[in-house]
Amino acid sequence: MAWSTTSSSTPQQKHDVFLSFRGEDTRYTFTGHLHATLTRLQVKTYIDYDLQRGDEISSSLLRAIEEAKLSVIVFSKNYGNSKWCLDELVKILECKRTRGQIVLPVFYDIDPSHVRNQTGTYAEAFVKHGQVDKVQKWREALREAANLSGWDCSVNRMESEVIEKIAKDVLEKLNRVYVGDLDEKIAKFEQLAQLQREFYESIPTLENLNYHQATVQRVTELKMEKNVRMLRLSPDMLSHLGHSNNM
């Protein structure tokens, strides 16, 4: 069973996805619906519902970004108004460079060029920010994120359809993170098994048959490991699984 996490006084569970968004724009609409869809697909997601924020991003939120495998950034009209959101963005892109985190930008009710070039409401936001030390970092981060491959929600289609496609895109990207190395191994062992089968058919000895069967068994084991990884089980469930296998 998967779970979602929120910012609260309760202990946080591990998560795979971090959602960065401007609360007043999308908390109860697009981002809320995306979070619900990810939860339905059993994607463990961190979403911060804290309405009372200070000037500096909290250490717990920085840690939540670092622990994520993938961050979804929901750019909206007022995202650039929030110094908190901009600090989140800088941290997310830092994790992309240093930790290989996947970053998926989503442009909701905003033209991507406004984010990329800080025009429109983003230009207005930076006038309000003034000449604080972080401005150049924020501008560079917005430009970098807006140039990444993502989702433009301004196209003429149902919002529910877009959300479903984004959530499935997130799931597919996470699965590649967890099982990409195994897919490569499985493909190589399957090729080896095919060669061994052909060799056994040409020279049908017991030794050649054993080699082929051992490789087929290895393919089965790797596929089982792939399935377990895709379930992304919690440590206690993995421990139980190991005990069951021993039995």
Steps between C-alpha positions, in 0.01 A plus 500: 500500500633846413449822688528875457673731741416849614680757713373458855619407848463129424808299394562510125494184293741450211387644169601485135353827370519858625235751385604864474210741443354841587228424752267791426494405130460122496479350850128422477485454123766365265767399754245354738354288220848394381591394853180294525572331166859415598371354826249288308785369286686416823777755443635617836483879484608785728271803492538797733166633622654743749319834462722686748848546354795710605751673278743207493433150371496247785765232549232229496381617158855507367541143622171400334629633167831314540325170573277512191583308185292742291369853547194643324508880476158650434572843352199730528443875472606580856775237545766770445348718774601249768859516623430165666404340166805648331727363774335160452572524129869579556531202737319267257736589216797455732373147573464441127869578453640329809258211559364428153149599606244509218332840459165530324370854440127556454372832366152567635313804370834659407700523177835320540674801343385719791682265736805465277546872439334634818241703314132565579413423862855373555642840402262662747613257769866585456424871524352428844798284600736789435875445497535228764807276481306200371343666196760382249479141628122511474512631144749233393293228666180612326679508166652154550176338618292654220738350243446147631256265331167524680126557465318805368145496637382789282409264216131455428410180687334389822703575814421155639649343187819708532536410869460130425769516231740693723451252785566203271808677362627538857434132569683389185800720580517363856480142373799565273692631801427188701536231234704651215811302594299179527343543156849506351606188693182312407548577131860372507412178684208436263739533206740260672219252567403509132860427393529218755175344380622505140834351609322224697283417197814458291691311774237350733714415804387512864766759575371736228143450622604590856668818382184603315270421792721692744480809278121468467480479880711816530263684263206393718676626814579835342141544384380424852743760639368749244142441615600546865681826423203635305280437804740722699420315819576647840796349695273304736317343205830409335611336824180298508551400136852378577368293793233345278760407239712330765200297610 
